[in-house]
Amino acid sequence: SIRTFVLRGLPNISTLQLNSGSFYETRTISINDLSLNRLAIGDNRFVRVRELVVNGLSELESIAIGSNSFRLSGNESSDGLLRITNCHKLESIVLGDGSFGDYKQVELDNLRRLQSVSFGANCFKYASSLLLNELTGLRTLLRFFTSLLFHQLFCNGSILFPLVQLRFLSFNHFH
């Protein structure tokens, strides 16, 4: 079984479709230095993956992940990392309800063209560390506060949140 899946340095790949059944035992997915334009993952995918790293995708414009993906259970866990870095054309990130719900760490770094982030309800429900850095183009955070993410971070965890250009925050469904 594949425990770690790494894609790196494949400049001619523009589309990537991964079916979670092929990676049932995979714990880490690392996607580096590809020419993808869009990364799209459906609902209920990669529930055993504990680390998703997307780094250096120079042509990537959007990331869309459906509901309840990258979530082992609805309970708190001691691990889980989503890291998206150095994707210089990335403009939007959309995560469906419940995805990454039991992950502990979120890192969005050096995404200067990122304009919009939408996290569904209960994304990062148990997060204790959030890094949002070098997001100078960020204008919109939608449904970002719908989970317990910020309650956990402000009460128990660490947060780095330098958003200079932010023009719109949505507090819909804040609990």
Short mmCIF file of N, CA, C and O in Angstrom, two decimals, residues 1-126:
data_model
loop_
_atom_site.label_atom_id
_atom_site.label_comp_id
_atom_site.label_asym_id
_atom_site.label_seq_id
_atom_site.Cartn_x
_atom_site.Cartn_y
_atom_site.Cartn_z
N SER A 1 0.83 -1.19 0.00
CA SER A 1 0.00 0.00 0.00
C SER A 1 0.88 1.25 0.00
O SER A 1 1.98 1.25 0.53
N ILE A 2 0.38 2.32 -0.57
CA ILE A 2 1.11 3.57 -0.69
C ILE A 2 0.83 4.43 0.53
O ILE A 2 -0.31 4.82 0.78
N ARG A 3 1.85 4.74 1.32
CA ARG A 3 1.69 5.57 2.51
C ARG A 3 1.89 7.06 2.18
O ARG A 3 1.26 7.91 2.77
N THR A 4 2.82 7.34 1.26
CA THR A 4 3.11 8.72 0.86
C THR A 4 3.07 8.78 -0.66
O THR A 4 3.71 7.99 -1.33
N PHE A 5 2.30 9.75 -1.18
CA PHE A 5 2.17 9.92 -2.62
C PHE A 5 2.70 11.30 -2.97
O PHE A 5 2.18 12.31 -2.49
N VAL A 6 3.76 11.35 -3.79
CA VAL A 6 4.40 12.61 -4.16
C VAL A 6 4.39 12.75 -5.67
O VAL A 6 4.81 11.84 -6.38
N LEU A 7 3.92 13.90 -6.15
CA LEU A 7 4.03 14.27 -7.56
C LEU A 7 4.91 15.50 -7.61
O LEU A 7 4.62 16.51 -6.94
N ARG A 8 5.99 15.44 -8.40
CA ARG A 8 6.93 16.55 -8.43
C ARG A 8 7.57 16.64 -9.81
O ARG A 8 7.95 15.63 -10.40
N GLY A 9 7.70 17.87 -10.31
CA GLY A 9 8.48 18.10 -11.52
C GLY A 9 7.95 17.44 -12.77
O GLY A 9 8.73 16.90 -13.55
N LEU A 10 6.66 17.47 -12.97
CA LEU A 10 6.04 16.93 -14.18
C LEU A 10 5.40 18.09 -14.93
O LEU A 10 4.20 18.35 -14.82
N PRO A 11 6.16 18.83 -15.73
CA PRO A 11 5.69 20.09 -16.31
C PRO A 11 4.60 19.96 -17.36
O PRO A 11 3.93 20.94 -17.65
N ASN A 12 4.37 18.78 -17.91
CA ASN A 12 3.37 18.64 -18.96
C ASN A 12 2.00 18.19 -18.46
O ASN A 12 1.08 18.04 -19.25
N ILE A 13 1.86 17.97 -17.18
CA ILE A 13 0.57 17.57 -16.62
C ILE A 13 -0.24 18.82 -16.30
O ILE A 13 0.17 19.65 -15.50
N SER A 14 -1.40 18.97 -16.96
CA SER A 14 -2.25 20.13 -16.70
C SER A 14 -3.53 19.75 -15.96
O SER A 14 -4.18 20.60 -15.38
N THR A 15 -3.88 18.47 -15.98
CA THR A 15 -5.08 18.00 -15.29
C THR A 15 -4.70 16.79 -14.45
O THR A 15 -3.97 15.92 -14.90
N LEU A 16 -5.23 16.76 -13.24
CA LEU A 16 -4.96 15.64 -12.34
C LEU A 16 -6.27 15.20 -11.71
O LEU A 16 -6.98 16.00 -11.13
N GLN A 17 -6.59 13.92 -11.88
CA GLN A 17 -7.78 13.36 -11.26
C GLN A 17 -7.34 12.17 -10.42
O GLN A 17 -6.76 11.21 -10.93
N LEU A 18 -7.59 12.26 -9.13
CA LEU A 18 -7.23 11.19 -8.21
C LEU A 18 -8.50 10.62 -7.60
O LEU A 18 -9.32 11.36 -7.08
N ASN A 19 -8.64 9.32 -7.67
CA ASN A 19 -9.77 8.65 -7.03
C ASN A 19 -9.30 8.07 -5.71
O ASN A 19 -8.29 7.37 -5.66
N SER A 20 -10.01 8.35 -4.65
CA SER A 20 -9.54 7.99 -3.31
C SER A 20 -9.41 6.48 -3.13
O SER A 20 -8.62 6.03 -2.33
N GLY A 21 -10.16 5.68 -3.85
CA GLY A 21 -10.06 4.23 -3.71
C GLY A 21 -8.67 3.71 -4.02
O GLY A 21 -8.23 2.70 -3.49
N SER A 22 -7.96 4.42 -4.87
CA SER A 22 -6.60 4.03 -5.24
C SER A 22 -5.60 4.33 -4.14
O SER A 22 -4.48 3.84 -4.17
N PHE A 23 -5.96 5.14 -3.19
CA PHE A 23 -5.03 5.61 -2.18
C PHE A 23 -5.60 5.40 -0.78
O PHE A 23 -5.48 6.25 0.09
N TYR A 24 -6.17 4.25 -0.55
CA TYR A 24 -6.88 4.00 0.71
C TYR A 24 -5.98 4.10 1.93
O TYR A 24 -6.38 4.62 2.96
N GLU A 25 -4.77 3.62 1.84
CA GLU A 25 -3.85 3.64 2.98
C GLU A 25 -2.91 4.85 2.97
O GLU A 25 -2.08 4.99 3.86
N THR A 26 -3.03 5.72 1.99
CA THR A 26 -2.14 6.87 1.87
C THR A 26 -2.40 7.86 3.00
O THR A 26 -3.53 8.19 3.30
N ARG A 27 -1.31 8.31 3.62
CA ARG A 27 -1.40 9.27 4.73
C ARG A 27 -0.95 10.67 4.32
O ARG A 27 -1.34 11.64 4.93
N THR A 28 -0.09 10.76 3.29
CA THR A 28 0.45 12.05 2.85
C THR A 28 0.33 12.16 1.34
O THR A 28 0.71 11.25 0.62
N ILE A 29 -0.21 13.30 0.89
CA ILE A 29 -0.21 13.63 -0.53
C ILE A 29 0.55 14.94 -0.68
O ILE A 29 0.20 15.94 -0.04
N SER A 30 1.57 14.93 -1.52
CA SER A 30 2.39 16.11 -1.76
C SER A 30 2.42 16.37 -3.26
O SER A 30 2.87 15.52 -4.03
N ILE A 31 1.95 17.54 -3.66
CA ILE A 31 1.89 17.92 -5.07
C ILE A 31 2.78 19.14 -5.24
O ILE A 31 2.51 20.20 -4.69
N ASN A 32 3.85 18.97 -6.01
CA ASN A 32 4.88 20.01 -6.14
C ASN A 32 5.27 20.22 -7.59
O ASN A 32 5.44 19.27 -8.34
N ASP A 33 5.45 21.48 -7.97
CA ASP A 33 6.06 21.85 -9.24
C ASP A 33 5.39 21.19 -10.45
O ASP A 33 6.05 20.65 -11.32
N LEU A 34 4.07 21.25 -10.50
CA LEU A 34 3.31 20.78 -11.66
C LEU A 34 2.71 21.99 -12.37
O LEU A 34 2.63 23.07 -11.81
N SER A 35 2.22 21.79 -13.58
CA SER A 35 1.61 22.87 -14.35
C SER A 35 0.08 22.82 -14.29
O SER A 35 -0.58 23.21 -15.25
N LEU A 36 -0.47 22.33 -13.21
CA LEU A 36 -1.93 22.24 -13.08
C LEU A 36 -2.56 23.63 -13.09
O LEU A 36 -2.05 24.54 -12.46
N ASN A 37 -3.70 23.75 -13.76
CA ASN A 37 -4.49 24.99 -13.72
C ASN A 37 -5.50 24.95 -12.60
O ASN A 37 -5.83 25.98 -12.02
N ARG A 38 -6.02 23.75 -12.33
CA ARG A 38 -7.10 23.61 -11.34
C ARG A 38 -6.92 22.29 -10.62
O ARG A 38 -6.65 21.26 -11.23
N LEU A 39 -7.07 22.33 -9.31
CA LEU A 39 -7.07 21.13 -8.50
C LEU A 39 -8.47 20.97 -7.94
O LEU A 39 -8.95 21.83 -7.20
N ALA A 40 -9.15 19.91 -8.33
CA ALA A 40 -10.53 19.66 -7.89
C ALA A 40 -10.63 18.25 -7.33
O ALA A 40 -10.21 17.29 -7.96
N ILE A 41 -11.19 18.16 -6.14
CA ILE A 41 -11.37 16.88 -5.46
C ILE A 41 -12.81 16.84 -4.97
O ILE A 41 -13.29 17.81 -4.39
N GLY A 42 -13.49 15.74 -5.18
CA GLY A 42 -14.91 15.62 -4.86
C GLY A 42 -15.20 15.42 -3.38
O GLY A 42 -14.33 15.58 -2.51
N ASP A 43 -16.44 15.05 -3.09
CA ASP A 43 -16.92 14.81 -1.73
C ASP A 43 -16.41 13.47 -1.19
O ASP A 43 -16.22 12.52 -1.96
N ASN A 44 -16.20 13.42 0.11
CA ASN A 44 -15.86 12.18 0.81
C ASN A 44 -14.62 11.48 0.22
O ASN A 44 -14.58 10.27 0.10
N ARG A 45 -13.61 12.22 -0.10
CA ARG A 45 -12.38 11.69 -0.69
C ARG A 45 -11.22 11.78 0.30
O ARG A 45 -11.15 12.68 1.11
N PHE A 46 -10.31 10.84 0.21
CA PHE A 46 -9.04 10.84 0.95
C PHE A 46 -9.25 11.02 2.45
O PHE A 46 -8.57 11.81 3.10
N VAL A 47 -10.15 10.25 3.00
CA VAL A 47 -10.50 10.40 4.42
C VAL A 47 -9.39 9.96 5.37
O VAL A 47 -9.39 10.34 6.53
N ARG A 48 -8.43 9.18 4.89
CA ARG A 48 -7.32 8.75 5.75
C ARG A 48 -6.06 9.60 5.58
O ARG A 48 -5.10 9.44 6.33
N VAL A 49 -6.04 10.48 4.61
CA VAL A 49 -4.88 11.33 4.40
C VAL A 49 -4.78 12.34 5.54
O VAL A 49 -5.75 13.01 5.88
N ARG A 50 -3.60 12.44 6.14
CA ARG A 50 -3.40 13.33 7.29
C ARG A 50 -2.55 14.54 6.95
O ARG A 50 -2.35 15.42 7.78
N GLU A 51 -2.03 14.57 5.72
CA GLU A 51 -1.23 15.72 5.31
C GLU A 51 -1.41 15.95 3.82
O GLU A 51 -1.16 15.05 3.02
N LEU A 52 -1.86 17.15 3.46
CA LEU A 52 -1.96 17.55 2.07
C LEU A 52 -1.08 18.78 1.88
O LEU A 52 -1.30 19.81 2.52
N VAL A 53 -0.08 18.64 1.00
CA VAL A 53 0.85 19.73 0.71
C VAL A 53 0.74 20.06 -0.77
O VAL A 53 0.90 19.18 -1.62
N VAL A 54 0.44 21.32 -1.07
CA VAL A 54 0.40 21.82 -2.44
C VAL A 54 1.42 22.96 -2.50
O VAL A 54 1.24 23.98 -1.83
N ASN A 55 2.49 22.78 -3.26
CA ASN A 55 3.58 23.75 -3.23
C ASN A 55 4.14 23.99 -4.62
O ASN A 55 4.41 23.05 -5.37
N GLY A 56 4.32 25.25 -4.97
CA GLY A 56 5.04 25.62 -6.18
C GLY A 56 4.33 25.29 -7.46
O GLY A 56 5.00 25.07 -8.47
N LEU A 57 3.01 25.27 -7.47
CA LEU A 57 2.26 25.02 -8.70
C LEU A 57 2.08 26.37 -9.40
O LEU A 57 1.16 27.12 -9.11
N SER A 58 2.98 26.67 -10.31
CA SER A 58 3.08 28.00 -10.91
C SER A 58 1.88 28.40 -11.77
O SER A 58 1.64 29.58 -11.96
N GLU A 59 1.12 27.44 -12.28
CA GLU A 59 -0.03 27.74 -13.13
C GLU A 59 -1.37 27.55 -12.42
O GLU A 59 -2.42 27.81 -13.01
N LEU A 60 -1.36 27.10 -11.19
CA LEU A 60 -2.60 26.80 -10.47
C LEU A 60 -3.40 28.06 -10.20
O LEU A 60 -2.88 29.03 -9.63
N GLU A 61 -4.68 28.05 -10.61
CA GLU A 61 -5.56 29.20 -10.42
C GLU A 61 -6.64 28.96 -9.38
O GLU A 61 -7.14 29.91 -8.77
N SER A 62 -7.04 27.70 -9.17
CA SER A 62 -8.10 27.44 -8.20
C SER A 62 -7.95 26.06 -7.57
O SER A 62 -7.45 25.13 -8.20
N ILE A 63 -8.40 25.99 -6.32
CA ILE A 63 -8.49 24.73 -5.59
C ILE A 63 -9.92 24.60 -5.11
O ILE A 63 -10.45 25.53 -4.49
N ALA A 64 -10.56 23.47 -5.42
CA ALA A 64 -11.92 23.20 -4.95
C ALA A 64 -11.96 21.78 -4.39
O ALA A 64 -11.62 20.83 -5.10
N ILE A 65 -12.35 21.67 -3.13
CA ILE A 65 -12.45 20.37 -2.48
C ILE A 65 -13.85 20.25 -1.92
O ILE A 65 -14.34 21.15 -1.23
N GLY A 66 -14.51 19.14 -2.23
CA GLY A 66 -15.90 18.92 -1.83
C GLY A 66 -16.06 18.72 -0.32
O GLY A 66 -15.11 18.87 0.46
N SER A 67 -17.23 18.33 0.07
CA SER A 67 -17.57 18.15 1.48
C SER A 67 -16.99 16.86 2.05
O SER A 67 -16.89 15.85 1.36
N ASN A 68 -16.63 16.93 3.32
CA ASN A 68 -16.19 15.77 4.12
C ASN A 68 -15.00 15.01 3.52
O ASN A 68 -14.88 13.81 3.70
N SER A 69 -14.13 15.70 2.84
CA SER A 69 -12.91 15.10 2.33
C SER A 69 -11.76 15.42 3.27
O SER A 69 -11.82 16.38 4.04
N PHE A 70 -10.74 14.58 3.25
CA PHE A 70 -9.58 14.76 4.13
C PHE A 70 -10.02 14.88 5.58
O PHE A 70 -9.64 15.78 6.31
N ARG A 71 -10.84 13.95 5.99
CA ARG A 71 -11.35 13.95 7.37
C ARG A 71 -11.50 12.52 7.82
O ARG A 71 -12.32 11.77 7.29
N LEU A 72 -10.72 12.13 8.80
CA LEU A 72 -10.74 10.76 9.30
C LEU A 72 -11.99 10.48 10.09
O LEU A 72 -12.62 9.44 9.97
N SER A 73 -12.38 11.44 10.93
CA SER A 73 -13.58 11.27 11.76
C SER A 73 -14.10 12.64 12.15
O SER A 73 -13.49 13.66 11.84
N GLY A 74 -15.20 12.68 12.84
CA GLY A 74 -15.73 13.94 13.35
C GLY A 74 -15.16 14.30 14.70
O GLY A 74 -15.54 15.29 15.30
N ASN A 75 -14.21 13.49 15.18
CA ASN A 75 -13.62 13.71 16.49
C ASN A 75 -12.29 14.42 16.38
O ASN A 75 -11.64 14.40 15.34
N GLU A 76 -11.84 14.99 17.50
CA GLU A 76 -10.57 15.67 17.53
C GLU A 76 -9.43 14.67 17.30
O GLU A 76 -9.48 13.54 17.77
N SER A 77 -8.42 15.12 16.59
CA SER A 77 -7.26 14.30 16.30
C SER A 77 -6.00 15.07 16.71
O SER A 77 -6.05 16.27 16.88
N SER A 78 -4.90 14.37 16.82
CA SER A 78 -3.66 15.03 17.23
C SER A 78 -2.78 15.43 16.05
O SER A 78 -1.68 15.95 16.24
N ASP A 79 -3.25 15.20 14.82
CA ASP A 79 -2.45 15.51 13.65
C ASP A 79 -3.31 16.13 12.57
O ASP A 79 -4.46 16.49 12.80
N GLY A 80 -2.75 16.25 11.39
CA GLY A 80 -3.47 16.81 10.25
C GLY A 80 -2.90 18.15 9.85
O GLY A 80 -2.87 19.09 10.65
N LEU A 81 -2.39 18.24 8.61
CA LEU A 81 -1.79 19.48 8.12
C LEU A 81 -2.25 19.73 6.69
O LEU A 81 -2.11 18.86 5.82
N LEU A 82 -2.79 20.92 6.45
CA LEU A 82 -3.03 21.42 5.10
C LEU A 82 -2.05 22.56 4.88
O LEU A 82 -2.08 23.54 5.62
N ARG A 83 -1.18 22.40 3.87
CA ARG A 83 -0.20 23.44 3.56
C ARG A 83 -0.30 23.76 2.08
O ARG A 83 -0.09 22.89 1.23
N ILE A 84 -0.62 25.02 1.77
CA ILE A 84 -0.68 25.50 0.39
C ILE A 84 0.27 26.69 0.32
O ILE A 84 0.05 27.71 0.99
N THR A 85 1.34 26.54 -0.48
CA THR A 85 2.38 27.57 -0.53
C THR A 85 2.90 27.78 -1.94
O THR A 85 2.88 26.87 -2.77
N ASN A 86 3.35 29.00 -2.19
CA ASN A 86 4.11 29.33 -3.40
C ASN A 86 3.38 28.98 -4.69
O ASN A 86 4.00 28.50 -5.65
N CYS A 87 2.10 29.21 -4.73
CA CYS A 87 1.30 29.03 -5.95
C CYS A 87 0.93 30.44 -6.42
O CYS A 87 -0.08 31.01 -5.98
N HIS A 88 1.74 31.01 -7.28
CA HIS A 88 1.69 32.44 -7.55
C HIS A 88 0.53 32.91 -8.41
O HIS A 88 0.28 34.11 -8.48
N LYS A 89 -0.20 32.00 -9.05
CA LYS A 89 -1.39 32.39 -9.82
C LYS A 89 -2.69 31.98 -9.12
O LYS A 89 -3.78 32.23 -9.63
N LEU A 90 -2.59 31.36 -7.96
CA LEU A 90 -3.78 30.88 -7.25
C LEU A 90 -4.66 32.05 -6.84
O LEU A 90 -4.21 32.98 -6.17
N GLU A 91 -5.94 32.00 -7.27
CA GLU A 91 -6.89 33.08 -6.99
C GLU A 91 -7.98 32.67 -6.02
O GLU A 91 -8.54 33.53 -5.34
N SER A 92 -8.33 31.38 -5.95
CA SER A 92 -9.43 30.99 -5.07
C SER A 92 -9.21 29.61 -4.47
O SER A 92 -8.65 28.72 -5.11
N ILE A 93 -9.67 29.48 -3.22
CA ILE A 93 -9.69 28.21 -2.51
C ILE A 93 -11.09 28.04 -1.96
O ILE A 93 -11.61 28.91 -1.26
N VAL A 94 -11.73 26.91 -2.29
CA VAL A 94 -13.06 26.60 -1.79
C VAL A 94 -13.02 25.20 -1.17
O VAL A 94 -12.66 24.23 -1.83
N LEU A 95 -13.37 25.13 0.11
CA LEU A 95 -13.41 23.85 0.82
C LEU A 95 -14.84 23.61 1.29
O LEU A 95 -15.43 24.46 1.96
N GLY A 96 -15.39 22.44 0.95
CA GLY A 96 -16.75 22.10 1.33
C GLY A 96 -16.89 21.81 2.81
O GLY A 96 -15.92 21.56 3.53
N ASP A 97 -18.13 21.81 3.27
CA ASP A 97 -18.46 21.56 4.68
C ASP A 97 -17.78 20.29 5.19
O ASP A 97 -17.82 19.26 4.54
N GLY A 98 -17.17 20.39 6.36
CA GLY A 98 -16.60 19.23 7.04
C GLY A 98 -15.23 18.79 6.56
O GLY A 98 -14.59 17.97 7.22
N SER A 99 -14.77 19.30 5.44
CA SER A 99 -13.45 18.89 4.97
C SER A 99 -12.37 19.39 5.91
O SER A 99 -12.48 20.49 6.45
N PHE A 100 -11.37 18.56 6.15
CA PHE A 100 -10.27 18.87 7.06
C PHE A 100 -10.79 19.14 8.48
O PHE A 100 -10.14 19.82 9.26
N GLY A 101 -11.94 18.60 8.81
CA GLY A 101 -12.59 18.88 10.09
C GLY A 101 -11.77 18.53 11.30
O GLY A 101 -11.85 19.20 12.33
N ASP A 102 -10.94 17.49 11.22
CA ASP A 102 -10.15 17.08 12.39
C ASP A 102 -8.67 17.42 12.24
O ASP A 102 -7.84 16.96 13.00
N TYR A 103 -8.32 18.25 11.26
CA TYR A 103 -6.93 18.67 11.07
C TYR A 103 -6.52 19.69 12.12
O TYR A 103 -7.31 20.53 12.53
N LYS A 104 -5.26 19.65 12.52
CA LYS A 104 -4.73 20.55 13.55
C LYS A 104 -4.09 21.81 13.00
O LYS A 104 -4.05 22.83 13.67
N GLN A 105 -3.51 21.75 11.78
CA GLN A 105 -2.76 22.88 11.25
C GLN A 105 -3.22 23.29 9.87
O GLN A 105 -3.49 22.43 9.02
N VAL A 106 -3.26 24.61 9.64
CA VAL A 106 -3.58 25.19 8.35
C VAL A 106 -2.49 26.21 8.03
O VAL A 106 -2.21 27.09 8.85
N GLU A 107 -1.87 26.09 6.85
CA GLU A 107 -0.86 27.05 6.43
C GLU A 107 -1.14 27.49 5.00
O GLU A 107 -1.12 26.67 4.08
N LEU A 108 -1.42 28.77 4.83
CA LEU A 108 -1.55 29.38 3.52
C LEU A 108 -0.48 30.46 3.45
O LEU A 108 -0.55 31.46 4.18
N ASP A 109 0.52 30.26 2.60
CA ASP A 109 1.68 31.14 2.63
C ASP A 109 2.16 31.46 1.22
O ASP A 109 2.22 30.59 0.35
N ASN A 110 2.50 32.72 1.02
CA ASN A 110 3.05 33.21 -0.24
C ASN A 110 2.12 32.91 -1.41
O ASN A 110 2.52 32.33 -2.42
N LEU A 111 0.88 33.31 -1.24
CA LEU A 111 -0.15 33.18 -2.27
C LEU A 111 -0.63 34.59 -2.60
O LEU A 111 -1.75 34.99 -2.26
N ARG A 112 0.20 35.37 -3.23
CA ARG A 112 -0.01 36.80 -3.38
C ARG A 112 -1.18 37.18 -4.29
O ARG A 112 -1.71 38.27 -4.16
N ARG A 113 -1.61 36.28 -5.17
CA ARG A 113 -2.76 36.57 -6.04
C ARG A 113 -4.06 35.97 -5.51
O ARG A 113 -5.11 36.15 -6.11
N LEU A 114 -3.97 35.29 -4.39
CA LEU A 114 -5.17 34.71 -3.79
C LEU A 114 -6.15 35.82 -3.43
O LEU A 114 -5.80 36.73 -2.68
N GLN A 115 -7.36 35.74 -3.99
CA GLN A 115 -8.36 36.77 -3.76
C GLN A 115 -9.48 36.31 -2.85
O GLN A 115 -10.05 37.10 -2.10
N SER A 116 -9.82 35.02 -2.90
CA SER A 116 -10.99 34.54 -2.18
C SER A 116 -10.72 33.18 -1.53
O SER A 116 -10.17 32.29 -2.17
N VAL A 117 -11.15 33.07 -0.28
CA VAL A 117 -11.07 31.81 0.46
C VAL A 117 -12.44 31.55 1.05
O VAL A 117 -13.01 32.41 1.72
N SER A 118 -12.97 30.36 0.81
CA SER A 118 -14.25 29.95 1.38
C SER A 118 -14.08 28.61 2.07
O SER A 118 -13.80 27.61 1.42
N PHE A 119 -14.20 28.62 3.38
CA PHE A 119 -14.15 27.40 4.17
C PHE A 119 -15.56 27.08 4.62
O PHE A 119 -16.21 27.92 5.25
N GLY A 120 -16.04 25.88 4.32
CA GLY A 120 -17.37 25.47 4.73
C GLY A 120 -17.47 25.26 6.23
O GLY A 120 -16.47 25.30 6.96
N ALA A 121 -18.67 25.00 6.69
CA ALA A 121 -18.93 24.74 8.10
C ALA A 121 -18.09 23.56 8.58
O ALA A 121 -17.92 22.57 7.88
N ASN A 122 -17.53 23.69 9.75
CA ASN A 122 -16.75 22.64 10.43
C ASN A 122 -15.45 22.26 9.74
O ASN A 122 -14.89 21.22 10.05
N CYS A 123 -14.97 23.07 8.83
CA CYS A 123 -13.61 22.87 8.33
C CYS A 123 -12.67 23.28 9.45
O CYS A 123 -12.87 24.30 10.11
N PHE A 124 -11.66 22.48 9.70
CA PHE A 124 -10.66 22.79 10.72
C PHE A 124 -11.28 23.03 12.09
O PHE A 124 -10.85 23.90 12.84
N LYS A 125 -12.28 22.26 12.40
CA LYS A 125 -13.02 22.43 13.65
C LYS A 125 -12.11 22.34 14.88
O LYS A 125 -12.33 23.01 15.87
N TYR A 126 -11.08 21.52 14.80
CA TYR A 126 -10.19 21.32 15.95
C TYR A 126 -8.80 21.91 15.72
O TYR A 126 -7.85 21.53 16.40
#
